CSV table of N, CA and C and ligand atoms in Angstrom, one decimal:
chain,number,residue,atom,x,y,z
A,1,MET,N,5.9,-46.5,-21.1
A,1,MET,CA,6.8,-46.7,-20.4
A,1,MET,C,8.2,-46.8,-21.0
A,2,THR,N,9.0,-45.9,-21.0
A,2,THR,CA,10.2,-46.3,-21.6
A,2,THR,C,11.5,-45.8,-20.7
A,3,ASP,N,11.7,-47.0,-19.9
A,3,ASP,CA,12.5,-46.9,-18.6
A,3,ASP,C,14.1,-47.3,-19.2
A,4,GLN,N,14.4,-47.1,-20.4
A,4,GLN,CA,15.6,-47.4,-20.6
A,4,GLN,C,16.9,-46.1,-19.8
A,5,ASN,N,16.3,-44.8,-19.3
A,5,ASN,CA,17.3,-44.3,-18.5
A,5,ASN,C,16.5,-43.6,-17.2
A,6,PRO,N,16.2,-44.5,-16.5
A,6,PRO,CA,15.2,-44.0,-15.1
A,6,PRO,C,16.3,-43.1,-14.4
A,7,GLU,N,16.4,-41.9,-14.7
A,7,GLU,CA,17.0,-41.0,-14.0
A,7,GLU,C,16.3,-40.6,-12.7
A,8,LYS,N,16.9,-40.6,-11.8
A,8,LYS,CA,16.5,-40.6,-10.5
A,8,LYS,C,16.9,-38.9,-10.4
A,9,THR,N,15.7,-38.0,-10.0
A,9,THR,CA,16.1,-36.5,-9.5
A,9,THR,C,15.9,-36.4,-8.0
A,10,PHE,N,17.0,-35.6,-7.5
A,10,PHE,CA,17.0,-35.5,-6.1
A,10,PHE,C,17.0,-33.8,-5.9
A,11,CYS,N,16.5,-33.4,-4.5
A,11,CYS,CA,16.2,-32.2,-4.1
A,11,CYS,C,17.3,-31.1,-4.5
A,12,TYR,N,17.4,-30.4,-5.0
A,12,TYR,CA,18.4,-29.4,-5.4
A,12,TYR,C,19.1,-28.7,-4.0
A,13,ARG,N,18.2,-28.5,-3.0
A,13,ARG,CA,19.1,-28.1,-1.6
A,13,ARG,C,19.2,-29.7,-0.5
A,14,HIS,N,18.9,-31.0,-0.7
A,14,HIS,CA,19.0,-31.9,-0.3
A,14,HIS,C,19.1,-33.0,-1.1
A,15,PRO,N,20.2,-33.3,-1.8
A,15,PRO,CA,20.7,-34.4,-2.4
A,15,PRO,C,20.4,-35.9,-2.0
A,16,ASP,N,20.2,-36.0,-0.8
A,16,ASP,CA,19.8,-37.0,-0.6
A,16,ASP,C,18.2,-37.5,-0.7
A,17,ARG,N,17.6,-36.4,-0.9
A,17,ARG,CA,15.9,-36.9,-1.1
A,17,ARG,C,15.4,-36.9,-2.3
A,18,GLU,N,15.4,-38.1,-2.9
A,18,GLU,CA,14.7,-38.5,-4.1
A,18,GLU,C,13.3,-37.4,-4.2
A,19,THR,N,12.8,-37.2,-5.3
A,19,THR,CA,11.6,-36.3,-5.7
A,19,THR,C,11.5,-36.4,-7.1
A,20,LEU,N,10.0,-36.2,-7.2
A,20,LEU,CA,9.2,-36.1,-8.5
A,20,LEU,C,8.9,-34.6,-9.0
A,21,LEU,N,9.0,-33.5,-8.0
A,21,LEU,CA,8.5,-32.4,-8.1
A,21,LEU,C,9.5,-31.4,-8.5
A,22,THR,N,9.2,-30.6,-9.2
A,22,THR,CA,10.2,-29.6,-9.9
A,22,THR,C,9.7,-27.9,-9.6
A,23,CYS,N,10.5,-27.1,-9.6
A,23,CYS,CA,10.0,-25.7,-9.3
A,23,CYS,C,9.6,-25.4,-10.8
A,24,ASN,N,8.4,-24.8,-10.9
A,24,ASN,CA,8.2,-24.7,-12.4
A,24,ASN,C,8.3,-23.3,-13.0
A,25,ARG,N,9.1,-22.6,-12.1
A,25,ARG,CA,10.2,-21.9,-13.0
A,25,ARG,C,11.2,-21.8,-13.2
A,26,CYS,N,12.1,-22.4,-12.6
A,26,CYS,CA,13.4,-22.6,-13.0
A,26,CYS,C,13.9,-24.0,-13.1
A,27,GLY,N,12.9,-25.1,-12.7
A,27,GLY,CA,13.1,-26.1,-13.3
A,27,GLY,C,13.6,-27.1,-12.4
A,28,ASN,N,14.4,-26.6,-11.0
A,28,ASN,CA,15.2,-27.2,-10.4
A,28,ASN,C,14.3,-28.4,-9.4
A,29,PRO,N,14.5,-29.6,-9.2
A,29,PRO,CA,14.1,-30.7,-8.3
A,29,PRO,C,13.7,-30.3,-7.1
A,30,ILE,N,12.8,-30.5,-6.4
A,30,ILE,CA,12.4,-30.0,-5.0
A,30,ILE,C,11.7,-30.8,-4.5
A,31,CYS,N,12.1,-30.9,-2.7
A,31,CYS,CA,11.5,-31.9,-2.2
A,31,CYS,C,10.4,-31.4,-1.8
A,32,THR,N,9.3,-32.1,-0.8
A,32,THR,CA,8.2,-31.5,-0.4
A,32,THR,C,8.3,-30.2,0.6
A,33,GLU,N,9.6,-30.2,1.4
A,33,GLU,CA,9.8,-29.2,2.2
A,33,GLU,C,10.1,-28.1,1.7
A,34,CYS,N,11.1,-28.1,0.5
A,34,CYS,CA,11.1,-26.9,-0.4
A,34,CYS,C,10.3,-26.4,-1.5
A,35,ALA,N,9.7,-27.2,-1.2
A,35,ALA,CA,8.4,-26.7,-2.3
A,35,ALA,C,7.6,-25.7,-1.9
A,36,VAL,N,7.2,-24.2,-2.4
A,36,VAL,CA,6.5,-23.6,-2.0
A,36,VAL,C,5.2,-23.4,-3.1
A,37,LEU,N,4.1,-23.8,-2.3
A,37,LEU,CA,2.8,-23.6,-3.6
A,37,LEU,C,2.2,-22.3,-3.7
A,38,THR,N,2.6,-21.6,-4.9
A,38,THR,CA,1.8,-20.3,-5.4
A,38,THR,C,0.9,-20.4,-5.9
A,39,PRO,N,0.2,-19.5,-6.5
A,39,PRO,CA,-1.2,-19.6,-7.1
A,39,PRO,C,-0.5,-19.9,-8.7
A,40,THR,N,0.6,-19.7,-9.1
A,40,THR,CA,0.9,-20.5,-10.4
A,40,THR,C,1.5,-21.8,-10.0
A,41,GLY,N,1.7,-22.6,-9.1
A,41,GLY,CA,2.4,-23.8,-9.0
A,41,GLY,C,3.3,-23.9,-8.0
A,42,TYR,N,3.9,-25.1,-8.0
A,42,TYR,CA,5.0,-25.2,-7.1
A,42,TYR,C,6.2,-24.6,-7.4
A,43,ARG,N,6.9,-23.8,-6.4
A,43,ARG,CA,8.2,-23.3,-6.6
A,43,ARG,C,9.2,-23.4,-5.6
A,44,CYS,N,10.6,-23.3,-5.9
A,44,CYS,CA,11.4,-23.5,-4.9
A,44,CYS,C,11.7,-22.1,-4.3
A,45,LYS,N,12.3,-22.4,-3.0
A,45,LYS,CA,12.0,-20.8,-2.4
A,45,LYS,C,13.1,-20.1,-2.8
A,46,ASP,N,14.0,-20.4,-3.6
A,46,ASP,CA,14.8,-19.1,-4.1
A,46,ASP,C,14.3,-18.6,-5.0
A,47,CYS,N,13.2,-19.2,-5.8
A,47,CYS,CA,12.4,-18.2,-7.1
A,47,CYS,C,11.3,-17.6,-6.1
A,48,VAL,N,10.7,-18.0,-5.2
A,48,VAL,CA,9.7,-17.3,-4.3
A,48,VAL,C,10.9,-15.9,-3.8
A,49,ARG,N,11.6,-16.0,-3.1
A,49,ARG,CA,12.3,-15.1,-2.5
A,49,ARG,C,12.7,-14.0,-3.4
A,50,GLY,N,12.9,-14.4,-4.7
A,50,GLY,CA,13.3,-13.5,-6.0
A,50,GLY,C,12.2,-12.7,-6.1
A,51,GLN,N,11.1,-13.5,-6.3
A,51,GLN,CA,9.8,-12.8,-6.8
A,51,GLN,C,9.7,-12.2,-5.8
A,52,GLN,N,9.4,-11.8,-4.4
A,52,GLN,CA,9.3,-11.0,-3.5
A,52,GLN,C,10.5,-9.8,-3.8
A,53,LYS,N,11.5,-9.8,-3.9
A,53,LYS,CA,12.5,-8.7,-4.2
A,53,LYS,C,11.8,-8.2,-5.3
A,54,ILE,N,11.3,-8.6,-6.2
A,54,ILE,CA,11.2,-7.4,-7.5
A,54,ILE,C,9.9,-6.7,-7.3
A,55,PHE,N,8.9,-7.6,-6.4
A,55,PHE,CA,7.5,-6.8,-6.0
A,55,PHE,C,8.3,-5.2,-4.7
A,56,ASP,N,9.0,-5.9,-3.9
A,56,ASP,CA,9.4,-4.7,-3.2
A,56,ASP,C,10.5,-4.2,-3.3
A,57,THR,N,10.7,-2.9,-4.4
A,57,THR,CA,11.6,-2.2,-4.5
A,57,THR,C,11.9,-1.1,-3.8
A,58,ALA,N,11.3,-0.5,-2.9
A,58,ALA,CA,11.3,0.4,-2.4
A,58,ALA,C,12.6,0.9,-1.6
A,59,GLN,N,13.2,2.0,-1.7
A,59,GLN,CA,14.5,2.3,-1.1
A,59,GLN,C,14.2,2.8,0.4
A,60,THR,N,15.1,3.3,1.0
A,60,THR,CA,14.5,4.0,2.3
A,60,THR,C,14.5,5.3,2.0
A,61,THR,N,14.8,5.9,1.0
A,61,THR,CA,14.9,7.3,0.7
A,61,THR,C,13.2,7.4,0.5
A,62,ASP,N,12.8,6.0,-0.4
A,62,ASP,CA,11.3,6.2,-0.8
A,62,ASP,C,10.3,6.9,0.3
A,63,TYR,N,10.7,6.0,1.6
A,63,TYR,CA,9.8,6.3,2.5
A,63,TYR,C,9.6,7.7,3.2
A,64,VAL,N,10.9,8.6,3.0
A,64,VAL,CA,11.2,10.2,3.3
A,64,VAL,C,10.3,10.9,2.1
A,65,ILE,N,10.5,10.4,1.0
A,65,ILE,CA,10.0,10.9,0.1
A,65,ILE,C,8.5,11.0,0.2
A,66,ALA,N,7.8,9.4,0.3
A,66,ALA,CA,6.6,9.4,0.2
A,66,ALA,C,5.9,10.1,1.4
A,67,VAL,N,6.6,10.3,2.7
A,67,VAL,CA,5.7,11.1,3.8
A,67,VAL,C,5.7,12.3,3.4
A,68,LEU,N,7.0,12.9,2.9
A,68,LEU,CA,7.2,14.5,2.5
A,68,LEU,C,5.8,14.7,1.3
A,69,VAL,N,5.7,14.1,0.4
A,69,VAL,CA,5.0,14.2,-0.9
A,69,VAL,C,3.4,14.0,-0.3
A,70,ALA,N,3.1,12.8,0.3
A,70,ALA,CA,1.3,12.7,0.7
A,70,ALA,C,1.5,13.5,2.0
A,71,GLY,N,2.1,13.9,2.8
A,71,GLY,CA,2.0,14.6,4.1
A,71,GLY,C,1.3,16.0,3.3
A,72,GLY,N,2.6,16.5,2.5
A,72,GLY,CA,2.5,18.1,2.0
A,72,GLY,C,1.3,18.0,1.3
A,73,ILE,N,1.1,17.1,0.3
A,73,ILE,CA,-0.1,17.3,-0.7
A,73,ILE,C,-1.5,17.3,0.4
A,74,GLY,N,-1.5,16.3,1.4
A,74,GLY,CA,-2.6,16.1,2.0
A,74,GLY,C,-3.0,17.3,3.3
A,75,ALA,N,-2.1,17.8,3.7
A,75,ALA,CA,-2.0,19.4,4.4
A,75,ALA,C,-2.5,20.3,3.3
A,76,LEU,N,-2.0,20.1,2.7
A,76,LEU,CA,-2.3,21.5,1.5
A,76,LEU,C,-3.8,21.4,1.0
A,77,ALA,N,-4.0,20.3,0.9
A,77,ALA,CA,-5.3,19.9,0.4
A,77,ALA,C,-6.3,20.5,1.1
A,78,ALA,N,-5.9,20.3,2.7
A,78,ALA,CA,-7.1,20.3,3.7
A,78,ALA,C,-7.1,21.7,4.0
A,79,VAL,N,-5.6,22.1,3.8
A,79,VAL,CA,-5.9,24.2,3.9
A,79,VAL,C,-6.9,24.9,3.0
A,80,LEU,N,-6.5,24.2,1.8
A,80,LEU,CA,-7.2,24.9,0.5
A,80,LEU,C,-8.6,24.3,0.9
A,81,LEU,N,-9.0,23.3,1.3
A,81,LEU,CA,-10.4,23.1,1.2
A,81,LEU,C,-11.5,23.8,2.3
A,82,ARG,N,-10.4,24.3,3.2
A,82,ARG,CA,-10.9,24.9,4.4
A,82,ARG,C,-11.0,26.5,4.0
A,83,LEU,N,-10.5,26.8,3.3
A,83,LEU,CA,-11.0,28.1,2.9
A,83,LEU,C,-12.1,28.3,1.9
A,84,VAL,N,-12.7,27.3,1.4
A,84,VAL,CA,-13.9,26.9,0.6
A,84,VAL,C,-15.4,27.2,1.6
A,85,PRO,N,-16.0,28.0,1.9
A,85,PRO,CA,-16.9,28.3,3.0
A,85,PRO,C,-18.5,27.3,2.1
A,86,PHE,N,-18.7,26.6,3.5
A,86,PHE,CA,-20.0,25.9,3.2
A,86,PHE,C,-19.7,24.5,2.2
A,87,ILE,N,-18.3,23.9,2.2
A,87,ILE,CA,-18.3,22.8,1.5
A,87,ILE,C,-18.9,21.3,1.7
A,88,GLY,N,-18.7,21.4,3.3
A,88,GLY,CA,-19.7,20.0,3.5
A,88,GLY,C,-19.4,19.0,3.0
A,89,PHE,N,-20.6,18.7,2.4
A,89,PHE,CA,-20.7,17.2,1.8
A,89,PHE,C,-19.7,17.1,0.6
A,90,PHE,N,-19.6,18.1,0.0
A,90,PHE,CA,-18.8,17.9,-1.4
A,90,PHE,C,-17.5,17.3,-0.8
A,91,LEU,N,-16.8,17.5,0.5
A,91,LEU,CA,-15.6,16.7,0.5
A,91,LEU,C,-15.8,15.4,0.5
A,92,ILE,N,-16.9,14.9,0.4
A,92,ILE,CA,-17.2,13.3,0.3
A,92,ILE,C,-16.7,12.8,-1.1
A,93,LEU,N,-16.9,13.8,-2.2
A,93,LEU,CA,-16.9,14.0,-3.6
A,93,LEU,C,-15.3,14.4,-3.5
A,94,ILE,N,-15.2,15.2,-2.9
A,94,ILE,CA,-13.3,15.3,-3.6
A,94,ILE,C,-12.4,14.6,-2.7
A,95,GLY,N,-12.6,13.9,-1.3
A,95,GLY,CA,-11.4,13.2,-0.7
A,95,GLY,C,-11.0,11.7,-1.8
A,96,PRO,N,-11.7,11.1,-2.6
A,96,PRO,CA,-11.0,10.1,-3.4
A,96,PRO,C,-10.4,10.9,-4.6
A,97,VAL,N,-10.8,12.0,-5.0
A,97,VAL,CA,-10.0,12.6,-6.2
A,97,VAL,C,-8.7,13.3,-5.3
A,98,VAL,N,-8.6,13.8,-4.2
A,98,VAL,CA,-7.5,13.7,-3.6
A,98,VAL,C,-6.3,12.6,-3.3
A,99,GLY,N,-7.0,11.5,-3.0
A,99,GLY,CA,-6.3,10.5,-2.8
A,99,GLY,C,-5.7,10.0,-4.1
A,100,ASN,N,-6.3,9.7,-5.1
A,100,ASN,CA,-5.9,9.3,-6.1
A,100,ASN,C,-4.7,10.6,-6.8
A,101,LEU,N,-4.8,11.8,-6.5
A,101,LEU,CA,-3.9,12.5,-7.0
A,101,LEU,C,-2.9,12.2,-6.1
A,102,ILE,N,-2.7,12.0,-4.6
A,102,ILE,CA,-1.5,11.6,-4.0
A,102,ILE,C,-1.1,10.4,-4.5
A,103,ALA,N,-2.0,9.4,-4.7
A,103,ALA,CA,-1.3,8.3,-5.1
A,103,ALA,C,-0.3,8.5,-6.6
A,104,ARG,N,-0.9,9.4,-7.1
A,104,ARG,CA,-0.3,9.6,-8.5
A,104,ARG,C,1.2,10.2,-8.1
A,105,ALA,N,1.0,11.1,-7.1
A,105,ALA,CA,2.3,12.2,-6.9
A,105,ALA,C,3.3,11.1,-6.3
A,106,VAL,N,2.6,10.1,-5.6
A,106,VAL,CA,4.0,9.3,-4.8
A,106,VAL,C,4.6,8.4,-5.7
A,107,GLN,N,3.8,7.8,-6.4
A,107,GLN,CA,4.3,6.7,-7.4
A,107,GLN,C,5.3,7.5,-8.2
A,108,TRP,N,5.0,8.8,-8.7
A,108,TRP,CA,6.0,9.6,-9.8
A,108,TRP,C,7.3,9.7,-9.1
A,109,SER,N,7.0,10.3,-7.5
A,109,SER,CA,8.3,10.7,-7.0
A,109,SER,C,9.1,9.8,-6.4
A,110,VAL,N,8.7,8.5,-6.2
A,110,VAL,CA,9.2,7.3,-5.5
A,110,VAL,C,9.6,6.7,-7.3
A,111,LYS,N,9.6,7.2,-8.3
A,111,LYS,CA,9.6,6.5,-9.4
A,111,LYS,C,9.1,4.8,-9.6
A,112,ARG,N,7.9,5.0,-9.0
A,112,ARG,CA,7.3,4.1,-9.2
A,112,ARG,C,7.7,2.3,-8.3
A,113,ARG,N,8.7,2.7,-7.7
A,113,ARG,CA,9.1,2.1,-6.7
A,113,ARG,C,8.1,1.4,-5.6
A,114,ARG,N,8.2,0.3,-5.1
A,114,ARG,CA,6.8,0.0,-4.1
A,114,ARG,C,7.3,-1.0,-3.2
A,115,SER,N,6.3,-1.0,-2.0
A,115,SER,CA,6.3,-2.1,-1.4
A,115,SER,C,5.2,-1.7,-0.2
A,116,LYS,N,4.6,-2.9,0.4
A,116,LYS,CA,3.7,-2.8,1.3
A,116,LYS,C,3.4,-1.4,2.0
A,117,LEU,N,5.0,-1.8,2.9
A,117,LEU,CA,4.8,-0.9,3.8
A,117,LEU,C,5.2,0.7,3.6
A,118,LEU,N,5.6,0.6,2.1
A,118,LEU,CA,5.5,2.1,1.7
A,118,LEU,C,4.2,2.6,1.5
A,119,HIS,N,3.6,2.0,1.1
A,119,HIS,CA,1.9,2.3,0.6
A,119,HIS,C,1.3,2.6,2.2
A,120,GLN,N,1.4,1.8,2.9
A,120,GLN,CA,1.1,2.4,4.2
A,120,GLN,C,1.4,3.5,5.0
A,121,VAL,N,3.2,3.6,4.8
A,121,VAL,CA,3.5,4.7,5.0
A,121,VAL,C,3.0,6.2,4.5
A,122,ALA,N,2.9,5.9,3.1
A,122,ALA,CA,2.1,7.1,2.6
A,122,ALA,C,0.5,7.4,3.1
A,123,THR,N,0.1,6.5,3.1
A,123,THR,CA,-1.5,6.4,3.6
A,123,THR,C,-1.8,7.0,4.9
A,124,GLY,N,-0.6,6.7,5.7
A,124,GLY,CA,-0.8,7.3,7.1
A,124,GLY,C,-0.3,8.8,7.2
A,125,ALA,N,0.8,9.0,6.1
A,125,ALA,CA,1.3,10.6,6.2
A,125,ALA,C,0.2,11.5,5.8
A,126,ALA,N,-0.6,10.8,4.6
A,126,ALA,CA,-1.5,11.5,4.0
A,126,ALA,C,-2.7,11.9,5.0
A,127,VAL,N,-3.0,10.8,5.9
A,127,VAL,CA,-3.9,11.1,7.0
A,127,VAL,C,-3.5,12.2,7.9
A,128,ILE,N,-2.3,11.8,8.3
A,128,ILE,CA,-2.0,13.1,9.0
A,128,ILE,C,-1.9,14.3,8.9
A,129,GLY,N,-1.1,14.4,7.6
A,129,GLY,CA,-1.2,15.8,6.8
A,129,GLY,C,-2.6,16.5,7.0
A,130,SER,N,-3.5,15.8,6.4
A,130,SER,CA,-5.1,16.3,6.4
A,130,SER,C,-5.4,16.6,7.7
A,131,LEU,N,-5.0,15.9,8.9
A,131,LEU,CA,-5.8,16.0,10.0
A,131,LEU,C,-4.8,17.4,10.7
A,132,LEU,N,-3.4,17.6,10.4
A,132,LEU,CA,-3.2,19.0,11.0
A,132,LEU,C,-3.8,20.1,10.8
A,133,PRO,N,-4.4,20.8,9.4
A,133,PRO,CA,-4.9,21.8,9.1
A,133,PRO,C,-6.5,21.7,10.4
A,134,GLN,N,-6.7,20.7,10.8
A,134,GLN,CA,-7.8,20.5,11.4
A,134,GLN,C,-8.0,20.9,12.9
A,135,LEU,N,-6.5,20.9,13.3
A,135,LEU,CA,-6.3,21.1,14.8
A,135,LEU,C,-7.2,21.7,15.3
A,136,PRO,N,-7.1,23.6,14.9
A,136,PRO,CA,-8.0,24.5,15.5
A,136,PRO,C,-9.4,24.1,15.5
A,137,LEU,N,-10.0,23.3,14.8
A,137,LEU,CA,-11.3,22.8,14.4
A,137,LEU,C,-11.4,21.8,15.9
A,138,LEU,N,-10.4,20.9,15.9
A,138,LEU,CA,-10.6,19.9,17.2
A,138,LEU,C,-10.4,20.5,18.6
A,139,LEU,N,-9.8,21.9,18.5
A,139,LEU,CA,-9.7,22.8,19.7
A,139,LEU,C,-10.8,23.4,20.0
A,140,LEU,N,-11.4,23.7,19.2
A,140,LEU,CA,-12.9,24.5,19.6
A,140,LEU,C,-13.9,23.7,20.4
A,141,LEU,N,-13.3,21.8,20.3
A,141,LEU,CA,-14.2,21.4,20.5
A,141,LEU,C,-14.4,20.7,21.9
A,142,ILE,N,-12.8,21.3,22.4
A,142,ILE,CA,-12.5,20.9,23.7
A,142,ILE,C,-13.5,22.1,24.6
A,143,PRO,N,-14.4,21.5,25.5
A,143,PRO,CA,-15.1,22.5,26.5
A,143,PRO,C,-14.8,23.6,26.9
A,144,GLY,N,-14.9,24.8,27.3
A,144,GLY,CA,-14.4,25.9,28.1
A,144,GLY,C,-13.3,26.7,27.0
A,145,LEU,N,-12.9,26.0,26.2
A,145,LEU,CA,-12.2,27.1,25.1
A,145,LEU,C,-13.0,27.9,24.4
A,146,ASN,N,-14.2,27.2,24.1
A,146,ASN,CA,-15.3,27.5,23.3
A,146,ASN,C,-16.7,28.3,24.2
A,147,SER,N,-16.9,29.3,24.0
A,147,SER,CA,-18.4,29.4,24.9
A,147,SER,C,-19.4,29.7,23.6
A,148,ASN,N,-19.1,29.8,22.5
A,148,ASN,CA,-20.0,29.9,21.3
A,148,ASN,C,-20.9,28.6,20.9
A,149,LEU,N,-22.2,28.0,21.4
A,149,LEU,CA,-22.7,26.9,21.1
A,149,LEU,C,-23.1,26.8,20.0
A,150,SER,N,-23.4,27.8,19.2
A,150,SER,CA,-24.0,27.5,18.0
A,150,SER,C,-22.9,27.1,16.6
A,151,SER,N,-21.7,27.8,17.4
A,151,SER,CA,-20.4,27.5,16.0
A,151,SER,C,-20.0,26.3,16.6
A,152,LEU,N,-20.3,26.0,17.7
A,152,LEU,CA,-19.9,24.5,18.1
A,152,LEU,C,-20.7,23.4,17.2
A,153,GLY,N,-21.8,23.8,17.2
A,153,GLY,CA,-22.6,23.0,16.5
A,153,GLY,C,-22.3,22.6,15.0
A,154,GLY,N,-21.9,23.6,14.6
A,154,GLY,CA,-21.4,23.8,13.0
A,154,GLY,C,-20.2,23.2,12.9
A,155,SER,N,-19.6,23.3,13.7
A,155,SER,CA,-17.9,22.6,14.0
A,155,SER,C,-18.1,20.8,14.0
A,156,LEU,N,-19.3,20.6,14.4
A,156,LEU,CA,-19.2,19.2,14.4
A,156,LEU,C,-19.4,18.6,13.7
A,157,LEU,N,-20.4,19.2,13.0
A,157,LEU,CA,-20.9,18.8,11.4
A,157,LEU,C,-19.9,18.9,10.9
A,158,SER,N,-19.0,19.9,10.7
A,158,SER,CA,-17.8,20.2,9.8
A,158,SER,C,-16.8,19.1,10.0
A,159,LEU,N,-16.5,18.4,11.0
A,159,LEU,CA,-16.2,17.5,11.7
A,159,LEU,C,-16.2,16.2,11.0
A,160,VAL,N,-17.6,16.0,10.9
A,160,VAL,CA,-18.1,14.6,10.2
A,160,VAL,C,-17.7,14.5,9.0
A,161,TRP,N,-17.8,16.0,8.2
A,161,TRP,CA,-17.5,15.6,6.6
A,161,TRP,C,-16.0,15.6,6.7
A,162,GLN,N,-15.1,16.2,7.4
A,162,GLN,CA,-13.9,16.2,7.4
A,162,GLN,C,-13.3,14.6,7.5
A,163,GLY,N,-14.0,13.9,8.6
A,163,GLY,CA,-13.6,12.6,8.9
A,163,GLY,C,-14.1,11.9,7.9
A,164,LEU,N,-15.3,11.9,7.2
A,164,LEU,CA,-15.3,11.0,5.8
A,164,LEU,C,-14.6,11.8,5.1
A,165,TYR,N,-14.0,12.6,4.6
A,165,TYR,CA,-13.0,12.9,3.6
A,165,TYR,C,-11.8,12.3,3.9
A,166,ILE,N,-11.2,12.4,5.2
A,166,ILE,CA,-9.9,11.8,5.2
A,166,ILE,C,-10.2,10.1,5.2
A,167,PHE,N,-11.2,9.9,5.5
A,167,PHE,CA,-11.6,8.0,5.3
A,167,PHE,C,-11.5,7.9,3.5
A,168,LEU,N,-12.1,8.5,3.1
A,168,LEU,CA,-12.3,8.5,1.4
A,168,LEU,C,-11.0,8.6,1.0
A,169,LEU,N,-10.2,9.6,1.6
A,169,LEU,CA,-8.9,9.9,0.7
A,169,LEU,C,-8.0,8.8,1.2
A,170,ALA,N,-8.1,8.2,2.2
A,170,ALA,CA,-7.0,7.4,2.5
A,170,ALA,C,-7.4,6.2,1.7
A,171,SER,N,-8.6,5.8,1.8
A,171,SER,CA,-8.8,4.4,1.4
A,171,SER,C,-8.9,4.8,-0.3
A,172,SER,N,-8.9,5.5,-0.9
A,172,SER,CA,-8.6,5.2,-2.4
A,172,SER,C,-7.1,5.7,-2.7
A,173,LEU,N,-6.5,6.5,-1.7
A,173,LEU,CA,-5.1,6.4,-1.7
A,173,LEU,C,-4.3,4.9,-1.8
A,174,TYR,N,-5.0,4.2,-0.6
A,174,TYR,CA,-4.2,3.0,-0.3
A,174,TYR,C,-4.6,1.9,-1.3
A,175,TYR,N,-5.6,1.8,-1.9
A,175,TYR,CA,-5.9,0.7,-2.7
A,175,TYR,C,-5.5,1.4,-4.5
A,176,ARG,N,-5.3,2.4,-4.6
A,176,ARG,CA,-4.9,3.2,-5.7
A,176,ARG,C,-3.0,2.6,-5.8
A,177,LEU,N,-2.6,2.9,-4.7
A,177,LEU,CA,-0.9,2.4,-4.7
A,177,LEU,C,-0.9,0.7,-4.7
A,178,ARG,N,-1.7,0.1,-4.0
A,178,ARG,CA,-1.5,-1.2,-4.0
A,178,ARG,C,-2.0,-2.2,-5.1
A,179,GLY,N,-3.2,-1.4,-6.0
A,179,GLY,CA,-3.7,-1.8,-7.3
A,179,GLY,C,-2.1,-1.7,-8.2
A,180,ILE,N,-1.5,-0.9,-8.3
A,180,ILE,CA,-0.5,-0.8,-8.6
A,180,ILE,C,0.2,-2.1,-8.9
A,181,GLN,N,0.4,-2.6,-7.5
A,181,GLN,CA,1.2,-3.5,-7.4
A,181,GLN,C,0.9,-5.0,-7.8
A,182,ILE,N,-0.3,-5.3,-7.9
A,182,ILE,CA,-0.9,-6.5,-8.5
A,182,ILE,C,-0.7,-6.7,-9.8
A,183,ARG,N,-0.7,-5.5,-10.7
A,183,ARG,CA,-0.7,-5.5,-12.1
A,183,ARG,C,0.3,-6.2,-12.3
B,1,ZN,ZN1,12.8,-22.4,-8.7
B,2,ZN,ZN1,14.8,-30.0,-0.1
């Protein structure tokens, strides 16, 4: 107990509130109201806000780029895969590969800027892009448009593989994009 200089500290935003807490990043004294508990300890609101800005670097144009890149590659891959006969089950293996490919392309084209919304937009665009070339297949399933029942059965099975393909593509794309952010 060396109390020769009992310096009282006050919250940097509320000068009337005495406090013992300090922000563990900038060292500012903070009152309990101003303190934000983060995984690394108490921080002031300014530092927390600053951190979020560092993580969310995406610009408006990045959303457009992400939609074009993810949707474009998604559609292109879907068109190419439709040309492969009897691909069925293998779509499940190809889905994550295409997802990773799109993730790399998106990250590269937006210069690794990021935000949660950007990742969601890119994933959504990839799903829509992958679905578009499937529209003729979906039309086949509308009763009346298709009188050939044997081809209908094949289309249904194909639709199941396509569905799994798009699901795996989207989840691997999204988690790859998000994973980069955590690092
Ligand atoms: Zn701080
Ligand atoms: Zn305060």
